[in-house]
Amino acid sequence: MTIANKTVLITGASSGIGEASAKLLAQQGANVVLGARREGKLKQIADDISAAGGHAAYRQLDVTDPQQNKDFVAFAKEQFGSVDVMFLNAGLMPSSPLSALKTDEWNQMIDVNLKGVLNGIAAALPEFTSQKSGQFITTSSVAGLKAYPNGAVYGATKWAVRDLMEVLRMESAIEGTHIRTATIYPAAIQTELLSTITDPGALEAMNQTYDTYQIAPERVASVVSFAIDQPEDTNVCEFTIGPTTQPW
């Protein structure tokens, strides 16, 4: 497997898709570096991985801070000697109708979901360019593929990530830097995203959807693993994943 011995950095690693991916990739032989704001959760996950025989390190990370992203990449290289994959997974989903004018939440989503991805790319791209290899993986959403009521700003950030990753792939091919990209579009996956929704109507609707359909984050982790495990000359760009029973 090409996963073994790779150093994989994961943002939003303290729960959900990030946690599940870290545990699976470590089991498959990767060195995983966990980043999120909740340091206590990161420590527990890293301890669990180590107890199972895997290799993990962690560092508190606010993806909205460009310098913290740079420090995160430098920390990973200090710990394991290389940086091979950056899984940009941190995100917020405080859904609401535009008429509710929750502008603070709009800005939070732009800062985390879009600028946070850009900050991660800016931190790791020089390393990938220098070594002429590397891979960026992002967690977008089915809301990055189609429009949903209450999801205008959330969806806008996820559509933006889709374009960003495709252009990055194209430019790397043109520049000969061999950087791979993959974008994942999850539907109803069991995560903590719903905890950020403050609008009562949007929360009720989303709870009904997730209570009916949600599947485990380990399902997405297996897709992350698949993307990383492809031969270096092969790029798999996009994955839409969700419950078989959900019409999306």
Coordinates of N, CA and C in Angstrom, one line a residue:
M1 N 0.8 -1.2 0.0 CA 0.0 0.0 0.0 C 0.9 1.2 0.0
T2 N 0.5 2.2 -0.8 CA 1.3 3.5 -0.8 C 1.0 4.3 0.4
I3 N 0.0 4.0 1.2 CA -0.2 4.7 2.4 C 0.9 4.5 3.5
A4 N 1.4 3.4 3.6 CA 2.4 3.1 4.6 C 3.6 4.0 4.5
N5 N 3.9 4.6 5.7 CA 5.0 5.5 5.9 C 4.8 6.9 5.4
K6 N 3.7 7.2 4.8 CA 3.4 8.5 4.4 C 3.0 9.3 5.7
T7 N 3.3 10.6 5.6 CA 2.9 11.5 6.7 C 1.7 12.3 6.2
V8 N 0.6 12.1 6.9 CA -0.7 12.7 6.6 C -1.2 13.6 7.6
L9 N -1.4 14.9 7.3 CA -1.8 15.9 8.2 C -3.3 16.1 8.0
I10 N -4.1 16.1 9.1 CA -5.5 16.2 9.1 C -6.0 17.4 9.9
T11 N -6.7 18.3 9.3 CA -7.4 19.3 10.1 C -8.8 18.9 10.4
G12 N -9.3 19.5 11.5 CA -10.6 19.1 11.9 C -10.6 17.6 12.4
A13 N -9.5 17.3 13.1 CA -9.2 15.9 13.4 C -9.7 15.4 14.7
S14 N -10.5 16.3 15.5 CA -10.9 15.9 16.8 C -12.1 15.1 16.9
S15 N -12.8 14.9 15.8 CA -14.1 14.1 15.8 C -14.4 13.8 14.4
G16 N -15.5 13.0 14.2 CA -16.1 12.7 13.0 C -15.2 12.2 11.9
I17 N -15.3 12.7 10.7 CA -14.5 12.3 9.6 C -13.0 12.3 9.8
G18 N -12.6 13.4 10.4 CA -11.1 13.6 10.7 C -10.6 12.5 11.7
E19 N -11.3 12.3 12.7 CA -10.9 11.2 13.7 C -10.9 9.9 13.0
A20 N -12.0 9.5 12.3 CA -12.1 8.2 11.7 C -11.0 8.0 10.7
S21 N -10.7 9.0 9.9 CA -9.6 8.9 8.9 C -8.3 8.7 9.6
A22 N -8.0 9.5 10.6 CA -6.7 9.4 11.3 C -6.5 7.9 11.8
K23 N -7.6 7.4 12.4 CA -7.4 6.0 13.0 C -7.2 5.0 11.9
L24 N -8.0 5.1 10.8 CA -7.8 4.1 9.7 C -6.5 4.2 9.0
L25 N -6.0 5.4 8.7 CA -4.8 5.6 8.0 C -3.6 5.2 8.9
A26 N -3.7 5.4 10.2 CA -2.6 5.0 11.1 C -2.6 3.4 11.2
Q27 N -3.7 2.8 11.2 CA -3.8 1.4 11.1 C -3.2 0.8 9.8
Q28 N -3.2 1.6 8.8 CA -2.7 1.2 7.5 C -1.2 1.6 7.3
G29 N -0.6 2.1 8.4 CA 0.8 2.4 8.4 C 1.2 3.8 8.1
A30 N 0.3 4.8 8.1 CA 0.7 6.2 7.9 C 1.1 6.8 9.2
N31 N 1.9 7.8 9.1 CA 2.2 8.7 10.2 C 1.1 9.8 10.2
V32 N 0.3 9.9 11.2 CA -0.8 10.9 11.1 C -0.5 12.0 12.1
V33 N -0.8 13.3 11.6 CA -0.6 14.5 12.4 C -1.9 15.2 12.5
L34 N -2.4 15.3 13.8 CA -3.8 15.7 14.0 C -3.8 17.2 14.4
G35 N -4.7 18.0 13.8 CA -4.9 19.4 14.1 C -6.3 19.7 14.3
A36 N -6.6 20.5 15.4 CA -7.9 21.0 15.7 C -7.8 21.9 16.9
R37 N -8.9 22.6 17.2 CA -8.9 23.5 18.3 C -8.9 22.8 19.7
R38 N -9.5 21.7 19.8 CA -9.7 21.0 21.1 C -8.5 20.0 21.3
E39 N -7.5 20.6 22.0 CA -6.3 19.8 22.3 C -6.5 18.5 23.1
G40 N -7.4 18.6 24.0 CA -7.7 17.4 24.8 C -8.2 16.2 24.0
K41 N -9.1 16.5 23.0 CA -9.6 15.5 22.2 C -8.5 14.9 21.3
L42 N -7.7 15.8 20.8 CA -6.5 15.4 19.9 C -5.6 14.4 20.7
K43 N -5.3 14.8 21.9 CA -4.4 13.9 22.7 C -5.0 12.5 22.9
Q44 N -6.3 12.5 23.2 CA -7.0 11.2 23.4 C -6.9 10.3 22.1
I45 N -7.2 10.9 21.0 CA -7.1 10.2 19.7 C -5.7 9.7 19.4
A46 N -4.8 10.6 19.6 CA -3.4 10.2 19.4 C -2.9 9.1 20.3
D47 N -3.4 9.2 21.6 CA -3.1 8.1 22.6 C -3.7 6.8 22.1
D48 N -4.9 6.8 21.6 CA -5.6 5.6 21.1 C -4.8 5.0 20.0
I49 N -4.4 5.9 19.1 CA -3.6 5.4 17.9 C -2.3 4.7 18.3
S50 N -1.6 5.4 19.2 CA -0.4 4.9 19.7 C -0.6 3.5 20.5
A51 N -1.6 3.4 21.2 CA -1.9 2.2 22.0 C -2.2 1.0 21.0
A52 N -2.7 1.4 19.9 CA -3.0 0.3 18.9 C -1.8 0.0 18.0
G53 N -0.6 0.7 18.3 CA 0.6 0.4 17.5 C 0.8 1.3 16.4
G54 N 0.0 2.4 16.2 CA 0.2 3.4 15.2 C 1.1 4.5 15.6
H55 N 1.3 5.4 14.6 CA 2.2 6.6 14.8 C 1.3 7.9 14.7
A56 N 1.3 8.7 15.7 CA 0.5 9.9 15.7 C 1.1 11.0 16.5
A57 N 0.9 12.2 16.0 CA 1.3 13.4 16.8 C 0.2 14.4 16.6
Y58 N 0.1 15.4 17.5 CA -1.0 16.3 17.4 C -0.5 17.7 17.8
R59 N -1.2 18.7 17.3 CA -0.9 20.1 17.6 C -2.2 20.9 17.5
Q60 N -2.5 21.7 18.5 CA -3.7 22.6 18.5 C -3.6 23.5 17.3
L61 N -4.7 23.6 16.6 CA -4.7 24.4 15.3 C -6.0 25.1 15.1
D62 N -5.9 26.4 14.8 CA -7.1 27.2 14.4 C -6.8 27.5 12.9
V63 N -7.6 26.8 12.0 CA -7.3 26.9 10.6 C -7.5 28.3 10.0
T64 N -8.1 29.2 10.7 CA -8.3 30.6 10.3 C -7.1 31.4 10.5
D65 N -6.1 30.9 11.1 CA -4.8 31.6 11.4 C -3.7 31.1 10.5
P66 N -3.3 31.9 9.5 CA -2.3 31.5 8.5 C -1.0 31.0 9.2
Q67 N -0.5 31.6 10.2 CA 0.7 31.2 10.9 C 0.6 29.9 11.6
Q68 N -0.6 29.6 12.2 CA -0.8 28.4 12.8 C -0.7 27.2 11.8
N69 N -1.2 27.5 10.6 CA -1.2 26.5 9.6 C 0.3 26.2 9.2
K70 N 1.1 27.2 9.0 CA 2.5 27.1 8.7 C 3.2 26.3 9.8
D71 N 2.9 26.6 11.1 CA 3.5 26.0 12.2 C 3.1 24.5 12.2
F72 N 1.9 24.2 11.9 CA 1.4 22.8 11.8 C 2.2 22.0 10.8
V73 N 2.4 22.5 9.7 CA 3.2 21.8 8.6 C 4.6 21.6 9.1
A74 N 5.2 22.7 9.7 CA 6.6 22.5 10.2 C 6.7 21.5 11.3
F75 N 5.7 21.5 12.2 CA 5.6 20.5 13.2 C 5.6 19.1 12.7
A76 N 4.8 18.8 11.7 CA 4.7 17.5 11.1 C 6.0 17.1 10.5
K77 N 6.7 18.0 9.9 CA 8.0 17.6 9.3 C 9.0 17.3 10.3
E78 N 9.0 18.1 11.4 CA 9.9 17.8 12.6 C 9.6 16.5 13.2
Q79 N 8.4 16.1 13.3 CA 8.0 14.8 13.9 C 8.4 13.6 13.1
F80 N 8.1 13.7 11.7 CA 8.2 12.5 10.9 C 9.1 12.7 9.7
G81 N 9.7 13.9 9.5 CA 10.6 14.0 8.4 C 10.1 14.4 7.1
S82 N 8.8 14.3 6.9 CA 8.2 14.6 5.6 C 6.8 15.1 5.7
V83 N 6.3 15.6 4.7 CA 4.8 16.0 4.6 C 4.4 15.5 3.2
D84 N 3.4 14.5 3.3 CA 3.0 13.9 2.0 C 1.6 14.2 1.6
V85 N 0.7 14.3 2.6 CA -0.7 14.5 2.3 C -1.3 15.5 3.3
M86 N -2.1 16.4 2.8 CA -2.8 17.4 3.7 C -4.3 17.2 3.5
F87 N -5.0 16.7 4.5 CA -6.4 16.5 4.4 C -7.1 17.7 5.1
L88 N -7.6 18.6 4.3 CA -8.2 19.8 4.8 C -9.7 19.5 5.1
N89 N -10.0 19.2 6.3 CA -11.3 18.6 6.7 C -12.1 19.5 7.6
A90 N -11.5 20.5 8.2 CA -12.2 21.4 9.2 C -13.3 22.1 8.5
G91 N -14.5 22.2 9.2 CA -15.6 22.9 8.6 C -16.7 23.2 9.6
L92 N -17.5 24.2 9.2 CA -18.7 24.6 10.0 C -19.9 24.6 9.1
M93 N -21.1 24.3 9.7 CA -22.3 24.3 8.9 C -23.5 24.9 9.7
P94 N -23.4 26.2 10.1 CA -24.5 26.9 10.8 C -25.6 27.3 9.7
S95 N -26.3 26.4 9.2 CA -27.3 26.7 8.2 C -28.4 27.6 8.6
S96 N -28.9 28.4 7.7 CA -30.0 29.3 8.0 C -30.5 29.9 6.7
P97 N -31.8 30.4 6.7 CA -32.2 31.1 5.5 C -31.5 32.4 5.4
L98 N -31.2 32.9 4.2 CA -30.6 34.2 4.0 C -31.3 35.3 4.7
S99 N -32.7 35.2 4.8 CA -33.5 36.3 5.4 C -33.2 36.4 6.9
A100 N -32.7 35.4 7.5 CA -32.3 35.5 8.9 C -31.2 36.4 9.2
L101 N -30.4 36.7 8.1 CA -29.3 37.7 8.2 C -28.3 37.3 9.3
K102 N -27.9 36.1 9.4 CA -26.9 35.7 10.4 C -25.5 35.9 9.8
T103 N -25.2 37.2 9.7 CA -24.0 37.6 9.0 C -22.7 37.1 9.7
D104 N -22.8 37.1 11.0 CA -21.6 36.6 11.8 C -21.3 35.1 11.4
E105 N -22.4 34.4 11.3 CA -22.2 33.0 10.9 C -21.7 32.8 9.4
W106 N -22.2 33.7 8.6 CA -21.7 33.7 7.2 C -20.2 33.9 7.2
N107 N -19.8 34.8 7.9 CA -18.3 35.1 8.0 C -17.5 34.0 8.6
Q108 N -18.1 33.3 9.6 CA -17.4 32.2 10.2 C -17.2 31.1 9.2
M109 N -18.3 30.8 8.4 CA -18.2 29.8 7.4 C -17.1 30.1 6.3
I110 N -17.1 31.3 5.9 CA -16.1 31.7 4.9 C -14.7 31.6 5.5
D111 N -14.5 32.0 6.8 CA -13.2 32.0 7.4 C -12.7 30.5 7.6
V112 N -13.6 29.6 8.0 CA -13.2 28.2 8.2 C -13.2 27.4 7.0
N113 N -14.4 27.4 6.3 CA -14.6 26.5 5.2 C -13.8 26.8 3.9
L114 N -13.6 28.1 3.7 CA -12.8 28.6 2.5 C -11.4 29.1 2.8
K115 N -11.4 30.1 3.7 CA -10.1 30.6 4.0 C -9.2 29.6 4.8
G116 N -9.8 28.7 5.6 CA -9.1 27.7 6.3 C -8.5 26.7 5.3
V117 N -9.2 26.4 4.2 CA -8.6 25.6 3.1 C -7.4 26.3 2.4
L118 N -7.6 27.6 2.1 CA -6.6 28.3 1.5 C -5.3 28.4 2.4
N119 N -5.6 28.6 3.7 CA -4.4 28.7 4.6 C -3.6 27.4 4.6
G120 N -4.4 26.3 4.6 CA -3.7 25.0 4.6 C -2.9 24.8 3.3
I121 N -3.5 25.2 2.2 CA -2.8 25.0 0.9 C -1.5 25.9 0.9
A122 N -1.7 27.1 1.4 CA -0.5 28.0 1.4 C 0.6 27.5 2.3
A123 N 0.2 26.8 3.4 CA 1.2 26.3 4.3 C 2.0 25.1 3.7
A124 N 1.3 24.2 3.0 CA 1.9 22.9 2.5 C 2.4 23.0 1.1
L125 N 1.8 23.9 0.3 CA 2.2 24.0 -1.1 C 3.7 24.2 -1.4
P126 N 4.3 25.1 -0.7 CA 5.8 25.2 -0.9 C 6.5 23.9 -0.7
E127 N 6.1 23.1 0.3 CA 6.8 21.9 0.6 C 6.5 20.9 -0.6
F128 N 5.3 20.8 -1.0 CA 4.9 19.9 -2.1 C 5.6 20.3 -3.4
T129 N 5.7 21.6 -3.6 CA 6.3 22.1 -4.9 C 7.8 21.8 -4.9
S130 N 8.4 22.0 -3.7 CA 9.9 21.7 -3.6 C 10.2 20.2 -3.9
Q131 N 9.4 19.3 -3.3 CA 9.7 17.9 -3.4 C 9.0 17.3 -4.7
K132 N 8.2 18.1 -5.4 CA 7.5 17.6 -6.6 C 6.7 16.4 -6.3
S133 N 6.0 16.4 -5.2 CA 5.0 15.4 -4.9 C 4.2 15.9 -3.7
G134 N 3.0 15.3 -3.5 CA 2.2 15.7 -2.4 C 0.7 15.6 -2.8
Q135 N -0.2 15.6 -1.9 CA -1.6 15.5 -2.2 C -2.4 16.3 -1.2
F136 N -3.4 17.0 -1.8 CA -4.4 17.8 -1.0 C -5.7 17.1 -1.1
I137 N -6.3 16.8 0.0 CA -7.7 16.2 0.0 C -8.6 17.2 0.8
T138 N -9.8 17.5 0.3 CA -10.7 18.4 1.0 C -12.0 17.7 1.2
T139 N -12.6 18.1 2.3 CA -14.0 17.7 2.6 C -14.9 18.8 2.1
S140 N -15.6 18.7 1.0 CA -16.6 19.6 0.6 C -17.9 19.1 1.1
S141 N -18.9 19.0 0.3 CA -20.3 18.6 0.7 C -21.1 18.4 -0.5
V142 N -22.2 17.6 -0.4 CA -23.1 17.6 -1.5 C -23.7 18.9 -1.8
A143 N -23.6 19.8 -0.8 CA -24.0 21.2 -0.9 C -23.0 22.0 -1.8
G144 N -21.9 21.3 -2.1 CA -21.0 21.9 -3.1 C -21.2 21.4 -4.5
L145 N -22.3 20.6 -4.7 CA -22.7 20.1 -6.0 C -24.1 20.6 -6.4
K146 N -24.9 20.9 -5.5 CA -26.3 21.3 -5.8 C -26.8 22.3 -4.7
A147 N -27.8 23.1 -5.0 CA -28.3 24.1 -4.0 C -29.3 23.5 -3.1
Y148 N -29.3 23.9 -1.8 CA -30.2 23.5 -0.8 C -30.7 24.7 -0.1
P149 N -32.1 24.8 0.2 CA -32.6 25.9 1.1 C -31.9 25.9 2.4
N150 N -31.6 27.0 3.0 CA -30.9 27.2 4.3 C -29.4 27.0 4.1
G151 N -28.9 26.7 2.9 CA -27.5 26.4 2.8 C -26.8 27.3 1.8
A152 N -27.3 28.5 1.6 CA -26.7 29.4 0.6 C -25.2 29.7 0.8
V153 N -24.9 30.1 2.0 CA -23.5 30.5 2.3 C -22.6 29.3 2.5
Y154 N -23.1 28.3 3.2 CA -22.4 27.0 3.4 C -22.1 26.4 2.0
G155 N -23.1 26.4 1.2 CA -22.9 25.8 -0.1 C -22.0 26.6 -1.0
A156 N -22.0 27.9 -0.8 CA -21.1 28.8 -1.6 C -19.6 28.5 -1.2
T157 N -19.4 28.3 0.1 CA -18.0 27.9 0.4 C -17.6 26.6 -0.1
K158 N -18.5 25.7 -0.2 CA -18.2 24.3 -0.6 C -18.1 24.3 -2.2
W159 N -18.9 25.1 -2.9 CA -18.7 25.2 -4.3 C -17.3 25.8 -4.6
A160 N -16.9 26.8 -3.8 CA -15.6 27.5 -4.0 C -14.5 26.5 -3.9
V161 N -14.6 25.6 -2.9 CA -13.5 24.6 -2.7 C -13.4 23.7 -3.8
R162 N -14.5 23.3 -4.4 CA -14.5 22.4 -5.6 C -13.7 23.0 -6.7
D163 N -14.0 24.3 -7.0 CA -13.2 25.0 -8.1 C -11.7 25.1 -7.7
L164 N -11.5 25.5 -6.5 CA -10.1 25.7 -6.0 C -9.3 24.4 -6.2
M165 N -9.8 23.3 -5.8 CA -9.0 22.1 -5.9 C -8.8 21.6 -7.4
E166 N -9.8 21.9 -8.2 CA -9.6 21.5 -9.6 C -8.6 22.4 -10.3
V167 N -8.6 23.7 -10.0 CA -7.6 24.5 -10.6 C -6.2 24.2 -10.1
L168 N -6.1 23.9 -8.8 CA -4.8 23.5 -8.2 C -4.3 22.2 -8.9
R169 N -5.1 21.3 -9.2 CA -4.7 20.1 -9.9 C -4.2 20.4 -11.3
M170 N -5.0 21.3 -12.0 CA -4.6 21.7 -13.4 C -3.3 22.4 -13.4
E171 N -3.1 23.3 -12.5 CA -1.9 24.1 -12.5 C -0.7 23.3 -12.1
S172 N -0.9 22.3 -11.2 CA 0.2 21.4 -10.9 C 0.7 20.6 -12.1
A173 N -0.3 20.1 -12.9 CA 0.0 19.3 -14.1 C 0.8 20.2 -15.1
I174 N 0.4 21.5 -15.2 CA 1.1 22.4 -16.1 C 2.5 22.7 -15.7
E175 N 2.6 22.8 -14.3 CA 3.9 23.2 -13.8 C 4.8 22.0 -13.5
G176 N 4.3 20.8 -13.6 CA 5.1 19.6 -13.5 C 5.5 19.3 -12.0
T177 N 4.6 19.7 -11.1 CA 5.0 19.5 -9.7 C 4.3 18.3 -9.1
H178 N 3.5 17.6 -9.9 CA 3.0 16.3 -9.5 C 2.1 16.2 -8.3
I179 N 1.4 17.3 -8.0 CA 0.6 17.4 -6.8 C -0.8 16.9 -7.1
R180 N -1.3 15.9 -6.3 CA -2.6 15.3 -6.6 C -3.6 16.0 -5.7
T181 N -4.9 16.0 -6.2 CA -6.0 16.6 -5.4 C -7.1 15.7 -5.4
A182 N -7.9 15.7 -4.3 CA -9.2 14.9 -4.3 C -10.2 15.7 -3.4
T183 N -11.4 15.8 -3.9 CA -12.4 16.5 -3.2 C -13.6 15.5 -2.9
I184 N -14.0 15.5 -1.6 CA -15.0 14.6 -1.2 C -16.3 15.3 -0.9
Y185 N -17.4 14.8 -1.4 CA -18.7 15.5 -1.2 C -19.6 14.6 -0.4
P186 N -19.6 14.7 0.9 CA -20.4 13.8 1.8 C -21.9 14.3 1.8
A187 N -22.8 13.4 1.9 CA -24.2 13.7 2.2 C -24.3 13.6 3.8
A188 N -25.3 12.9 4.3 CA -25.6 12.8 5.7 C -24.6 11.8 6.4
I189 N -23.6 12.4 6.9 CA -22.6 11.6 7.7 C -22.6 12.0 9.1
Q190 N -22.5 11.0 10.0 CA -22.6 11.3 11.4 C -21.4 12.1 11.9
T191 N -21.6 13.4 12.1 CA -20.5 14.3 12.6 C -21.1 15.3 13.6
E192 N -20.3 16.3 14.0 CA -20.8 17.3 14.9 C -21.2 18.6 14.2
L193 N -21.4 18.5 12.9 CA -21.7 19.7 12.1 C -23.0 20.3 12.6
L194 N -24.0 19.5 12.9 CA -25.3 20.0 13.3 C -25.3 20.9 14.5
S195 N -24.3 20.7 15.4 CA -24.2 21.4 16.6 C -23.9 22.9 16.4
T196 N -23.5 23.3 15.2 CA -23.2 24.7 14.9 C -24.5 25.4 14.4
I197 N -25.6 24.7 14.2 CA -26.8 25.4 13.6 C -27.6 26.0 14.7
T198 N -27.8 27.4 14.6 CA -28.5 28.1 15.6 C -29.9 28.5 15.2
D199 N -30.2 28.4 13.9 CA -31.6 28.7 13.4 C -32.5 27.5 13.7
P200 N -33.6 27.7 14.5 CA -34.4 26.6 14.9 C -35.0 25.8 13.7
G201 N -35.5 26.5 12.7 CA -36.1 25.9 11.6 C -35.1 25.0 10.8
A202 N -34.0 25.6 10.5 CA -32.9 24.9 9.8 C -32.5 23.7 10.6
L203 N -32.4 23.8 11.9 CA -31.9 22.7 12.8 C -32.9 21.6 12.8
E204 N -34.2 21.9 12.9 CA -35.2 20.9 12.9 C -35.2 20.1 11.5
A205 N -35.1 20.8 10.4 CA -35.1 20.1 9.1 C -33.8 19.2 9.0
M206 N -32.7 19.7 9.4 CA -31.5 19.0 9.3 C -31.5 17.8 10.2
N207 N -32.0 17.9 11.4 CA -32.1 16.8 12.4 C -32.9 15.7 11.8
Q208 N -34.0 16.1 11.2 CA -34.9 15.0 10.5 C -34.2 14.3 9.5
T209 N -33.4 15.0 8.7 CA -32.6 14.3 7.6 C -31.6 13.4 8.2
Y210 N -30.8 13.9 9.1 CA -29.7 13.1 9.7 C -30.2 11.9 10.5
D211 N -31.3 12.1 11.3 CA -31.9 11.0 12.1 C -32.4 9.9 11.1
T212 N -32.8 10.3 10.0 CA -33.3 9.3 9.0 C -32.2 8.5 8.3
Y213 N -31.2 9.3 7.9 CA -30.3 8.7 6.9 C -28.8 8.5 7.3
Q214 N -28.3 9.2 8.3 CA -26.9 9.3 8.5 C -26.2 8.0 8.6
I215 N -25.0 7.9 8.1 CA -24.1 6.8 8.2 C -22.8 7.2 8.9
A216 N -22.0 6.2 9.3 CA -20.8 6.5 10.1 C -19.7 7.2 9.3
P217 N -18.9 8.0 10.0 CA -17.8 8.7 9.3 C -16.7 7.8 8.8
E218 N -16.7 6.5 9.4 CA -15.7 5.6 8.9 C -15.9 5.3 7.4
R219 N -17.2 5.5 6.9 CA -17.4 5.3 5.5 C -16.7 6.3 4.6
V220 N -16.6 7.5 5.1 CA -15.8 8.5 4.4 C -14.3 8.2 4.5
A221 N -13.9 7.8 5.7 CA -12.5 7.5 5.9 C -12.0 6.5 4.9
S222 N -12.8 5.5 4.6 CA -12.3 4.5 3.6 C -12.1 5.1 2.2
V223 N -12.9 6.2 1.9 CA -12.7 6.9 0.6 C -11.4 7.7 0.7
V224 N -11.1 8.3 1.8 CA -9.9 9.1 1.9 C -8.7 8.1 1.8
S225 N -8.8 7.0 2.4 CA -7.7 5.9 2.2 C -7.6 5.5 0.8
F226 N -8.7 5.3 0.1 CA -8.6 4.9 -1.3 C -7.9 6.0 -2.2
A227 N -8.2 7.2 -1.9 CA -7.6 8.3 -2.7 C -6.1 8.4 -2.5
I228 N -5.7 8.2 -1.3 CA -4.2 8.3 -0.9 C -3.5 7.1 -1.5
D229 N -4.2 5.9 -1.5 CA -3.5 4.7 -1.9 C -3.3 4.5 -3.4
Q230 N -3.8 5.4 -4.2 CA -3.6 5.2 -5.6 C -2.1 5.4 -6.0
P231 N -1.6 4.8 -7.1 CA -0.2 5.0 -7.5 C 0.0 6.5 -7.7
E232 N 1.2 6.9 -7.5 CA 1.6 8.4 -7.6 C 1.3 9.0 -9.0
D233 N 1.2 8.1 -10.0 CA 0.9 8.7 -11.3 C -0.6 8.8 -11.6
T234 N -1.4 8.5 -10.6 CA -2.9 8.4 -10.8 C -3.6 9.4 -9.8
N235 N -4.4 10.3 -10.4 CA -5.1 11.2 -9.5 C -6.6 10.9 -9.6
V236 N -7.3 10.7 -8.5 CA -8.7 10.5 -8.5 C -9.3 11.8 -7.9
C237 N -10.1 12.5 -8.6 CA -10.4 13.9 -8.3 C -11.6 14.1 -7.3
E238 N -12.7 13.4 -7.6 CA -13.9 13.7 -6.8 C -14.6 12.4 -6.4
F239 N -15.2 12.5 -5.2 CA -16.0 11.4 -4.7 C -17.3 12.0 -4.0
T240 N -18.4 11.5 -4.5 CA -19.7 11.8 -3.8 C -20.1 10.6 -3.0
I241 N -20.3 10.8 -1.7 CA -20.6 9.7 -0.8 C -21.7 10.0 0.2
G242 N -22.6 9.0 0.4 CA -23.7 9.2 1.3 C -24.4 8.0 1.5
P243 N -25.5 8.0 2.3 CA -26.3 6.8 2.6 C -27.0 6.3 1.3
T244 N -27.0 5.0 1.1 CA -27.7 4.4 0.0 C -29.2 4.9 -0.1
T245 N -29.8 5.1 1.1 CA -31.2 5.4 1.1 C -31.5 6.9 1.0
Q246 N -30.5 7.7 1.0 CA -30.8 9.2 1.0 C -30.8 9.7 -0.5
P247 N -31.8 10.4 -0.9 CA -31.9 10.9 -2.3 C -31.0 12.1 -2.5
W248 N -30.3 12.6 -1.5 CA -29.4 13.7 -1.7 C -30.0 15.0 -2.3

